[in-house]
XYZ file of C-alpha atoms in Angstrom:
721
model
C -102.701 123.258 124.470
C -99.717 120.819 124.655
C -97.879 119.511 121.607
C -99.436 116.011 121.795
C -102.939 117.453 121.650
C -102.004 119.736 118.769
C -100.521 116.790 116.874
C -103.674 114.731 117.457
C -105.852 117.535 116.057
C -103.635 117.845 112.999
C -103.690 114.082 112.355
C -107.469 113.969 112.643
C -107.878 116.870 110.225
C -105.534 115.336 107.668
C -107.239 111.923 107.903
C -110.667 113.471 107.306
C -109.374 115.301 104.247
C -107.655 112.253 102.753
C -110.347 111.713 100.143
C -110.292 115.356 99.047
C -108.619 116.698 95.975
C -105.515 118.686 97.136
C -102.479 120.666 96.294
C -99.341 122.049 94.972
C -96.492 122.269 92.506
C -93.354 123.848 91.295
C -93.488 127.179 89.489
C -92.938 127.273 85.713
C -89.244 126.912 84.909
C -89.461 129.609 82.268
C -89.844 132.458 84.777
C -87.034 134.850 85.614
C -84.967 134.836 88.831
C -86.698 137.845 90.290
C -90.100 138.180 91.898
C -91.598 140.062 88.955
C -92.829 137.267 86.667
C -96.571 137.783 86.515
C -99.325 135.628 85.071
C -99.651 135.728 81.302
C -102.799 133.636 81.268
C -105.791 135.070 79.378
C -107.809 137.777 81.115
C -110.266 136.229 83.587
C -113.934 136.249 82.660
C -115.719 139.462 83.600
C -117.131 139.343 87.096
C -114.986 136.481 88.392
C -113.953 137.461 91.917
C -112.270 135.759 94.820
C -114.005 135.093 98.140
C -112.471 135.923 101.517
C -109.525 133.589 102.125
C -108.996 130.895 104.476
C -109.802 129.037 107.602
C -108.761 129.905 111.132
C -105.358 128.344 111.857
C -105.036 125.939 114.767
C -103.513 127.252 117.996
C -99.709 127.358 118.195
C -99.367 127.732 114.408
C -96.294 129.881 113.975
C -96.557 133.115 111.977
C -94.126 133.602 109.127
C -91.571 136.305 109.843
C -92.148 139.487 107.925
C -95.847 138.945 107.197
C -98.990 140.454 108.606
C -101.964 138.264 109.372
C -105.198 139.302 107.693
C -108.805 138.731 108.739
C -109.867 135.150 109.340
C -113.166 133.335 108.983
C -114.237 130.259 110.935
C -114.113 127.125 108.783
C -117.350 125.610 107.503
C -115.720 122.372 106.339
C -112.664 120.383 107.285
C -109.834 122.096 105.407
C -107.831 120.129 102.863
C -104.625 121.723 104.127
C -103.786 121.909 107.818
C -101.695 124.533 109.616
C -98.798 122.891 111.379
C -96.451 124.130 114.114
C -93.074 125.166 112.835
C -90.599 126.356 115.425
C -88.265 127.898 112.893
C -89.923 128.425 109.525
C -87.368 129.733 107.061
C -89.459 132.061 104.935
C -88.151 135.375 103.656
C -90.250 138.526 103.982
C -93.162 138.709 101.551
C -93.395 141.049 98.641
C -95.883 143.745 99.556
C -98.414 144.025 96.729
C -101.598 144.880 98.643
C -104.365 142.565 99.810
C -104.066 139.178 101.491
C -101.138 137.023 100.362
C -100.959 133.276 99.805
C -97.399 131.997 99.347
C -96.730 128.616 97.725
C -93.285 127.158 98.243
C -91.621 125.425 95.309
C -90.516 121.805 95.727
C -92.508 121.702 98.937
C -96.002 121.093 100.221
C -95.747 124.151 102.468
C -97.759 127.269 101.912
C -98.282 130.395 103.959
C -101.267 132.671 104.350
C -101.078 135.890 106.316
C -97.969 134.606 108.043
C -99.358 131.194 109.019
C -97.871 127.974 107.637
C -100.145 125.291 106.132
C -99.254 121.829 104.857
C -100.773 120.532 101.639
C -100.964 116.787 101.017
C -99.672 117.240 97.450
C -96.888 119.648 96.485
C -96.787 121.755 93.366
C -95.879 119.444 90.468
C -94.350 120.193 87.090
C -95.777 118.031 84.296
C -94.723 118.520 80.678
C -93.284 121.909 81.583
C -96.488 123.154 83.249
C -96.809 123.834 86.993
C -99.873 122.132 88.495
C -101.604 122.588 91.843
C -104.416 120.880 93.706
C -107.573 122.699 92.757
C -109.354 121.924 96.026
C -106.571 123.125 98.298
C -106.264 126.291 96.232
C -109.954 127.245 96.302
C -110.341 126.410 99.987
C -107.494 128.726 100.845
C -109.238 131.549 98.999
C -112.629 130.668 100.469
C -114.613 129.577 97.415
C -117.288 126.894 97.130
C -116.127 123.562 95.729
C -117.945 120.380 94.740
C -117.595 117.304 92.551
C -120.420 116.319 90.198
C -120.379 112.520 89.982
C -122.955 112.565 87.170
C -120.945 114.742 84.772
C -117.559 113.872 86.365
C -116.712 117.554 86.716
C -115.017 119.555 89.454
C -117.116 122.675 90.006
C -116.008 125.942 91.602
C -118.497 128.695 92.404
C -117.041 132.200 92.447
C -119.749 134.774 93.014
C -122.207 134.400 90.123
C -119.684 132.471 88.029
C -119.588 128.678 87.777
C -116.324 127.089 86.662
C -116.229 123.452 85.512
C -113.080 121.348 85.095
C -112.782 117.818 83.693
C -110.086 115.191 84.078
C -107.686 114.865 81.106
C -109.095 117.951 79.403
C -107.358 121.207 78.531
C -110.737 122.952 78.458
C -112.611 124.372 81.413
C -115.805 126.412 81.166
C -116.984 129.614 82.814
C -120.774 129.791 82.731
C -120.668 127.381 79.795
C -118.051 129.278 77.767
C -114.897 127.230 77.032
C -111.421 128.430 78.019
C -108.199 126.639 77.043
C -105.537 125.857 79.672
C -101.795 125.380 79.119
C -102.082 121.709 80.001
C -104.787 119.185 80.876
C -106.213 118.647 84.334
C -105.405 115.212 85.753
C -105.721 112.963 88.807
C -102.680 112.121 90.952
C -102.985 110.063 94.129
C -106.700 110.910 94.338
C -105.867 114.590 93.899
C -107.295 116.708 91.072
C -104.456 118.811 89.649
C -104.753 121.814 87.299
C -102.222 124.264 85.793
C -101.393 126.997 88.292
C -101.616 129.784 85.712
C -105.016 128.556 84.581
C -106.648 128.474 88.019
C -105.213 131.890 88.917
C -106.540 133.298 85.639
C -109.919 131.622 86.160
C -110.231 133.167 89.626
C -108.678 136.515 88.709
C -105.756 136.163 91.156
C -102.565 138.091 90.311
C -99.301 136.420 91.277
C -95.543 136.790 91.089
C -92.852 134.125 90.886
C -89.677 134.425 92.928
C -87.238 131.809 91.615
C -84.448 133.031 93.884
C -86.431 132.322 97.052
C -88.384 129.443 95.440
C -91.904 130.687 95.979
C -95.050 131.827 94.183
C -96.850 134.770 95.765
C -100.590 135.142 95.146
C -102.345 138.384 96.052
C -105.938 137.913 97.186
C -108.016 141.050 97.094
C -110.339 141.899 99.997
C -111.937 144.946 98.380
C -115.315 144.787 96.677
C -115.329 144.906 92.888
C -117.477 147.260 90.818
C -118.265 147.243 87.107
C -120.937 148.396 84.714
C -121.930 148.351 81.078
C -124.002 150.803 79.103
C -126.728 150.315 76.554
C -127.292 151.007 73.738
C -123.925 150.775 72.025
C -124.550 153.942 70.005
C -125.394 157.057 72.024
C -126.595 160.246 70.325
C -126.421 163.652 71.959
C -129.776 164.854 73.270
C -131.603 161.766 71.930
C -130.427 158.572 73.617
C -131.340 157.615 77.171
C -128.376 155.709 78.572
C -129.086 152.559 80.543
C -126.382 151.731 83.121
C -126.210 148.038 84.023
C -124.180 147.532 87.190
C -122.457 144.472 88.570
C -120.645 144.291 91.887
C -119.474 141.743 94.426
C -117.367 141.372 97.536
C -114.635 138.734 97.968
C -115.731 138.354 101.584
C -119.331 137.803 100.604
C -120.334 141.000 102.396
C -123.370 142.832 101.092
C -122.905 145.861 98.847
C -124.496 148.701 100.785
C -123.546 151.859 98.925
C -122.477 153.128 95.513
C -121.081 156.312 94.023
C -121.008 157.667 90.460
C -118.892 160.339 88.867
C -119.665 161.775 85.445
C -122.908 159.839 84.984
C -125.625 161.389 82.813
C -128.804 159.747 81.632
C -128.879 161.907 78.493
C -125.719 163.586 77.212
C -126.671 166.881 75.619
C -123.457 167.451 73.657
C -121.366 165.087 71.492
C -117.906 164.099 72.709
C -116.127 161.654 75.020
C -117.182 161.368 78.662
C -115.472 159.418 81.446
C -117.893 157.784 83.887
C -116.644 156.080 87.074
C -118.441 153.788 89.496
C -117.592 152.752 93.080
C -119.297 150.410 95.540
C -118.935 149.943 99.296
C -119.490 146.691 101.176
C -120.917 146.130 104.641
C -117.377 146.166 106.080
C -116.992 149.774 104.991
C -114.475 149.052 102.217
C -114.816 150.978 98.963
C -113.899 149.389 95.675
C -111.406 150.811 93.263
C -113.174 152.965 90.677
C -114.366 151.258 87.511
C -113.995 153.606 84.550
C -115.644 153.668 81.160
C -115.227 156.212 78.397
C -118.549 156.848 76.679
C -118.487 158.232 73.161
C -121.476 160.431 72.416
C -122.236 160.965 68.742
C -123.783 164.032 67.189
C -127.613 163.915 66.998
C -128.918 161.356 64.524
C -130.727 162.719 61.484
C -133.366 160.885 59.495
C -132.242 159.388 56.180
C -133.411 160.927 52.921
C -135.308 158.571 50.605
C -134.689 159.147 46.903
C -134.748 157.162 43.674
C -134.974 157.736 39.925
C -136.216 155.708 36.955
C -134.437 155.755 33.623
C -137.610 156.960 31.879
C -140.979 158.493 32.646
C -143.011 156.404 30.185
C -142.755 152.651 29.425
C -144.371 150.108 27.131
C -146.076 146.995 28.479
C -143.344 144.454 29.273
C -140.525 147.004 29.052
C -137.746 146.792 31.642
C -137.963 149.547 34.269
C -134.546 150.482 35.624
C -134.714 151.986 39.122
C -131.711 153.533 40.876
C -131.844 154.035 44.652
C -130.205 157.379 45.564
C -131.171 157.454 49.267
C -128.671 158.982 51.694
C -128.012 158.896 55.439
C -125.626 160.485 57.915
C -124.572 157.079 59.294
C -122.452 154.254 57.948
C -124.846 151.366 58.638
C -126.869 150.208 55.619
C -130.419 151.484 55.379
C -133.412 149.183 55.460
C -135.380 149.661 52.246
C -139.052 148.916 51.678
C -140.523 149.200 48.182
C -144.182 149.298 47.278
C -145.528 149.225 43.726
C -142.162 148.572 42.077
C -141.595 145.861 39.457
C -139.129 144.980 36.749
C -141.889 145.581 34.203
C -145.624 146.219 34.119
C -148.169 144.332 32.042
C -151.129 146.699 32.183
C -151.475 150.266 30.937
C -151.944 153.370 33.060
C -150.149 155.350 35.743
C -148.080 153.456 38.349
C -146.929 155.017 41.606
C -143.776 153.592 43.201
C -143.020 154.186 46.879
C -139.712 153.830 48.696
C -139.270 153.995 52.484
C -135.773 153.922 53.983
C -135.100 153.390 57.691
C -131.806 153.856 59.521
C -130.432 151.706 62.338
C -131.987 153.967 64.973
C -135.473 153.685 63.470
C -135.735 157.103 61.787
C -137.190 156.932 58.285
C -138.454 158.856 55.296
C -140.579 158.018 52.248
C -140.550 159.201 48.650
C -142.874 158.395 45.745
C -142.795 158.700 41.961
C -145.407 158.053 39.277
C -144.571 156.601 35.858
C -146.847 155.885 32.900
C -147.362 152.542 31.128
C -148.645 152.871 27.550
C -150.891 150.483 25.584
C -148.023 149.318 23.352
C -146.716 145.791 24.107
C -142.968 145.167 23.997
C -142.872 141.684 25.650
C -145.467 139.385 27.095
C -144.808 138.310 30.689
C -143.406 134.856 29.837
C -140.872 136.227 27.329
C -139.903 139.031 29.710
C -139.258 136.594 32.566
C -136.997 134.447 30.401
C -134.995 137.440 29.204
C -134.753 139.674 32.257
C -135.462 137.908 35.547
C -132.170 138.058 37.515
C -130.162 134.928 38.288
C -131.610 133.402 41.458
C -135.016 135.036 40.958
C -138.169 132.934 40.817
C -140.962 133.267 38.282
C -144.202 131.416 37.614
C -144.674 129.004 34.734
C -146.976 126.184 33.615
C -145.318 123.216 35.283
C -147.761 120.712 33.814
C -146.009 120.938 30.430
C -142.511 120.126 31.748
C -142.946 116.288 31.771
C -143.597 116.468 27.993
C -140.183 118.023 27.338
C -137.485 115.722 25.984
C -134.999 114.285 28.477
C -131.332 115.159 28.208
C -129.202 112.176 27.214
C -125.936 111.802 29.126
C -123.173 109.438 30.126
C -122.945 108.653 33.819
C -120.031 107.680 36.028
C -118.993 107.966 39.650
C -116.105 108.576 42.024
C -115.317 106.169 44.856
C -116.649 108.262 47.723
C -118.356 106.520 50.651
C -121.398 108.438 51.884
C -122.368 108.170 55.556
C -125.881 109.607 55.742
C -127.229 110.297 59.235
C -130.775 111.572 58.904
C -132.846 109.091 60.913
C -134.155 109.581 63.484
C -134.347 113.089 62.011
C -136.102 114.276 65.172
C -134.083 113.107 68.183
C -135.785 112.698 71.571
C -132.933 111.397 73.778
C -129.162 111.284 74.076
C -127.566 108.571 72.006
C -125.633 107.412 68.978
C -127.677 108.158 65.869
C -125.300 106.290 63.551
C -122.027 104.327 63.625
C -119.978 103.145 60.656
C -116.420 102.137 59.792
C -114.919 103.496 56.568
C -111.633 104.381 54.916
C -110.523 106.358 51.877
C -112.703 109.208 50.623
C -115.704 109.538 52.925
C -118.533 112.070 52.977
C -120.813 112.865 55.914
C -124.348 114.140 55.455
C -125.828 114.841 58.904
C -129.253 116.414 59.477
C -131.017 116.201 62.866
C -133.475 118.114 65.031
C -133.188 118.405 68.808
C -136.403 117.478 70.602
C -134.815 116.208 73.819
C -136.187 119.148 75.791
C -132.678 120.343 76.752
C -129.581 121.916 75.221
C -127.506 119.364 73.340
C -124.490 119.113 71.081
C -123.860 116.913 68.073
C -120.507 115.256 67.492
C -118.770 113.245 64.836
C -116.254 111.048 66.691
C -113.430 109.271 64.856
C -111.910 106.227 66.603
C -108.870 104.283 65.458
C -109.825 100.685 66.216
C -106.869 99.329 64.234
C -103.280 98.452 65.081
C -101.545 101.252 63.175
C -101.524 105.041 63.397
C -104.031 106.425 60.890
C -103.895 109.761 59.082
C -107.250 111.494 58.716
C -107.443 114.377 56.227
C -110.217 116.921 56.737
C -111.195 118.200 53.304
C -114.122 120.344 52.184
C -116.844 121.013 54.739
C -120.074 122.953 55.129
C -122.210 123.428 58.242
C -125.592 125.063 58.780
C -127.454 125.925 61.962
C -128.515 125.653 64.623
C -131.783 127.148 63.372
C -135.485 126.428 63.791
C -135.992 126.099 60.011
C -134.789 122.787 58.508
C -134.616 124.096 54.919
C -132.464 127.049 56.007
C -129.906 124.801 57.734
C -129.731 122.487 54.728
C -129.255 125.428 52.387
C -126.498 126.913 54.550
C -124.567 123.640 54.878
C -124.468 123.146 51.099
C -123.597 126.807 50.501
C -120.699 126.608 52.968
C -119.568 123.343 51.361
C -119.352 125.118 47.998
C -117.509 128.026 49.635
C -114.996 125.503 50.959
C -114.535 124.121 47.435
C -113.962 127.603 46.018
C -111.521 128.713 48.732
C -109.286 125.733 47.953
C -107.518 125.995 51.309
C -104.892 123.432 52.347
C -106.431 120.390 54.011
C -105.770 119.580 57.676
C -104.278 116.238 58.713
C -104.852 114.490 62.036
C -102.972 111.374 63.136
C -104.968 109.018 65.353
C -103.031 106.537 67.428
C -104.419 103.028 67.895
C -107.322 103.208 70.351
C -107.553 107.008 70.154
C -110.901 108.793 69.776
C -111.314 112.455 68.862
C -114.185 114.739 67.783
C -113.759 115.795 64.143
C -115.633 118.282 61.951
C -115.911 120.387 65.079
C -117.998 123.115 63.473
C -120.960 120.906 64.373
C -119.902 120.333 67.991
C -118.774 123.903 68.688
C -122.394 125.073 68.836
C -125.169 124.278 71.293
C -128.544 123.178 69.922
C -131.524 124.498 71.828
C -134.760 122.489 71.862
C -136.416 122.579 68.446
C -133.274 123.565 66.558
C -131.798 121.755 63.553
C -128.215 121.336 62.322
C -126.938 120.161 58.930
C -123.458 119.058 57.914
C -121.960 118.143 54.526
C -118.268 117.269 54.816
C -115.545 115.261 53.052
C -112.650 113.442 54.745
C -109.996 110.902 53.746
C -108.248 108.254 55.872
C -105.440 105.904 54.873
C -106.763 103.145 57.183
C -110.252 102.308 58.400
C -111.729 104.460 61.171
C -114.883 104.036 63.199
C -117.189 107.054 63.051
C -119.864 107.751 65.670
C -122.466 110.473 65.148
C -123.806 111.455 68.548
C -126.381 113.785 70.083
C -125.723 114.372 73.789
C -126.445 116.762 76.657
C -124.389 119.904 76.070
C -122.830 119.643 79.548
C -121.602 116.069 79.183
C -118.155 114.887 78.116
C -118.807 113.023 74.889
C -115.679 110.836 74.990
C -116.356 109.728 78.560
C -120.032 109.130 77.778
C -119.600 107.363 74.434
C -119.144 103.795 75.790
C -122.404 104.096 77.743
C -124.655 105.638 75.071
C -127.465 103.691 73.418
C -127.952 103.367 69.669
C -131.092 105.219 68.582
C -133.645 103.547 66.315
C -134.580 104.843 62.874
C -137.811 106.816 62.669
C -139.173 104.813 59.734
C -139.530 107.894 57.528
C -136.113 109.423 57.006
C -132.945 107.809 55.782
C -129.677 106.637 57.230
C -127.094 104.324 55.765
C -123.702 103.911 54.142
C -123.523 104.233 50.378
C -120.671 103.720 47.885
C -119.872 105.869 44.821
C -121.494 108.997 46.250
C -119.966 111.433 43.762
C -121.957 111.118 40.544
C -120.503 112.280 37.206
C -122.831 113.413 34.418
C -121.527 114.507 31.012
C -123.682 115.747 28.113
C -122.363 115.899 24.541
C -125.582 116.958 22.769
C -126.254 120.626 22.043
C -128.668 121.949 24.660
C -131.056 124.875 24.310
C -132.161 124.518 20.709
C -135.459 123.058 21.936
C -136.899 122.735 25.461
C -135.351 119.831 27.392
C -134.866 118.702 30.971
C -132.323 116.903 33.139
C -134.040 115.096 36.006
C -132.186 114.499 39.308
C -133.192 112.500 42.381
C -136.223 110.783 40.824
C -135.216 107.134 41.595
C -135.687 106.094 37.933
C -133.700 108.266 35.545
C -131.353 109.037 38.435
C -131.382 105.839 40.550
C -131.020 105.922 44.328
C -127.695 104.825 45.738
C -128.056 101.391 47.327
C -126.139 100.695 50.523
C -126.598 99.338 54.033
C -127.734 100.525 57.433
C -124.695 99.582 59.493
C -126.649 99.471 62.756
C -129.257 96.979 61.536
C -127.349 95.207 58.767
C -130.255 95.744 56.366
C -130.173 97.134 52.845
C -130.805 100.861 52.535
C -131.844 103.004 49.581
C -130.744 106.646 49.577
C -134.078 108.261 48.769
C -133.538 111.566 46.965
C -129.776 110.929 46.884
C -129.183 113.521 49.586
C -125.458 113.753 50.273
C -124.577 112.815 46.681
C -122.478 115.437 44.903
C -123.327 115.710 41.199
C -120.621 117.005 38.876
C -122.434 117.929 35.676
C -120.562 118.941 32.528
C -122.634 120.348 29.660
C -120.165 120.490 26.767
C -122.383 122.286 24.250
C -124.943 124.835 25.423
C -126.343 126.778 22.486
C -126.164 130.556 22.239
C -129.037 132.442 23.913
C -130.059 129.517 26.116
C -131.821 129.888 29.474
C -131.120 127.332 32.232
C -133.565 127.240 35.147
C -134.158 125.092 38.240
C -137.622 123.555 38.631
C -138.519 121.421 41.717
C -140.988 118.586 41.235
C -141.335 117.073 44.717
C -142.280 120.113 46.809
C -140.650 123.278 48.149
C -136.940 123.690 47.512
C -134.298 126.051 48.875
C -130.618 125.599 48.119
C -127.609 126.680 46.039
C -125.507 125.168 43.250
C -122.161 125.980 41.665
C -122.376 127.223 38.083
C -119.050 127.775 36.314
C -117.416 128.416 39.684
C -120.079 130.827 40.980
C -122.576 130.081 43.754
C -126.120 130.500 42.464
C -129.007 130.393 44.921
C -132.169 128.576 43.945
C -133.775 130.856 44.851
C -132.077 134.001 46.217
C -134.891 134.566 48.722
C -137.621 132.282 50.009
C -138.341 128.920 48.412
C -139.360 127.616 44.993
C -142.696 125.800 44.871
C -143.199 122.702 42.752
C -144.178 122.363 39.989
C -145.202 125.825 38.720
C -142.183 127.903 39.677
C -138.703 128.079 38.259
C -135.534 129.855 39.387
C -133.059 131.362 36.926
C -129.698 129.559 36.934
C -127.765 130.771 33.873
C -128.037 132.445 30.449
C -125.577 131.955 27.618
C -124.606 134.850 25.393
C -124.188 135.008 21.626
C -121.825 132.003 21.478
C -121.993 128.330 22.396
C -120.579 127.607 25.853
C -119.503 124.784 28.116
C -121.330 124.979 31.432
C -120.234 123.054 34.508
C -122.633 122.632 37.431
C -121.979 121.139 40.883
C -125.156 120.195 42.691
C -125.962 118.517 45.997
C -129.519 118.394 47.314
C -130.024 120.627 50.356
C -131.288 118.787 53.420
C -134.822 119.749 54.385
C -135.853 120.394 50.768
C -137.675 118.046 48.426
C -136.641 115.919 45.449
C -136.794 115.298 42.530
C -135.747 118.448 40.648
C -135.286 119.430 37.006
C -132.643 121.468 35.263
C -134.514 123.045 32.349
C -132.937 124.183 29.079
C -134.846 126.406 26.668
C -134.125 128.922 23.901
C -134.439 132.588 24.821
C -136.956 134.697 22.906
C -135.398 137.322 20.612
C -134.629 140.679 22.178
C -136.444 143.733 20.834
């Protein structure tokens, strides 16, 4: 073929690839001047392999001196980079590291593969100290599948069973949905999608060296198949556990795996110790993989636990506290699962009582023990007095709730702190992507977010802060609690409030973020770092502070979409007509009681709309007045200056089931510890004073998913006998 024809072919190939997303850059300037600087990027995801490199070079392409051409595969698409004739290529001999080599020249758009020169339409580029290459030219040279998703605006690379997704102006790419951070963001340059060199090599599992003396980066592309395996279960006991070997293998060339070989494999290991097991695979080209090794630790045979317990006495009166001590033992370190039958703190009928205890270890072996005690006819306490004296903090007991409204109400002085509450709870059940609430606020701001995903797909929730002003704004992230995603709304609400209290107690330094004018960022990322499956609920209770006004968007969106790119195109979702959303001032409520509590039965009612009025605010999306029913998101700081000696404080819901914690004198108290409290005939123990008057401070915020109103009850304890 003459030179004119060759040139015409090259021009046609380049013109057809002009809309592609090509190539290369300068190596990192921090490497040494020898060809031994290897990638320090994070270990590639397990199973990521590289396909057979390359396209067949055009005729007359000149081999690079000192290199050996590897196998070639006919192209299936027009290549982004085109081999070009070079009468005198000045390329030094390659470094022999095994496998096929791809050499990228610094400060040049030339690259060489198996001794053949190719021309990329973008050279390697250094941006902010990071070397960037064209992602398309790179993956085509190594023979991987590439596509651009116009819907999600993502560049997608398929490497074996792994799917890698990259987005413009993002430092994050994902491998099968799991995020990985790059050294710098991907970006577009002259219609070319550029990514950090070290990131794409790490993503594809390609080792490389940098030769600053000869101005080149040398990538080694493996042609051997890759073998790996995992074993289950994680704990293996000699003579008892059947080992399940889960294999995974692939070939860079796409060739079928046709054979395998094991060394040291046993389905049941008869003796304890450490065993090395290796696994090899062979592809259809006859190439064997390197061995994949695992050391399997085999434990001595598991023995059943021994159930055992004692009581402090053999005979008890009616209503007398029964102290039980669990003395069960096991040969393992994992905690035993315990199941009691017939046990109680006290018994209120005479006769023999048999108590059973079954303990089960992690492997499912168990044992049971029983003991019989005797309850006499003599009465020490009736059940009501016993419950008041001995039920543990957080425990629930039954009571006559119909009498509670007749108790006197606690008199207090009320105040507030200037905290703006942004409550996003409607639509509570979300059926489509969209903005569930938007508001602008400054100063102390609290978010209460509670939503359920019913879109039929995996989604994420975000809180986006946008600086719509003219000045840089400092946003301080303060105390925060998150719950979910779970299928149980009350459990997520409970967890968010509990974690909020934990944040208060930890008293960690707050984080500051500076937003430039026009800048938008996700904040409170504990909510957006998780994926909500259909039917799941998340809850968030968080405090922030900003020195200038910021716009806040609360968004539910497809988990695979870029929220910042999608935000301008999202619709505002309508309220559901049942649940609440709105912006409310003065959302930290201060309650102080000077009277002595506990001398007679009394109650402090919260969230009832009358004694404790709803916050009044506005729905920013409709411009209509809003009333914060139940005062969810309000933080109550309650100071009881004089609580009498021997006083019991309990928590009694009035509006329905309740499940959530509170802070009592700096300790988290669950109401209740397990399950829920039912209104109105159950109460959960909050606190008992001793023999002296005390000041008791309580922090309370209603847990999303539970019901209001609630009572704090104060009553004198019966005398101890």
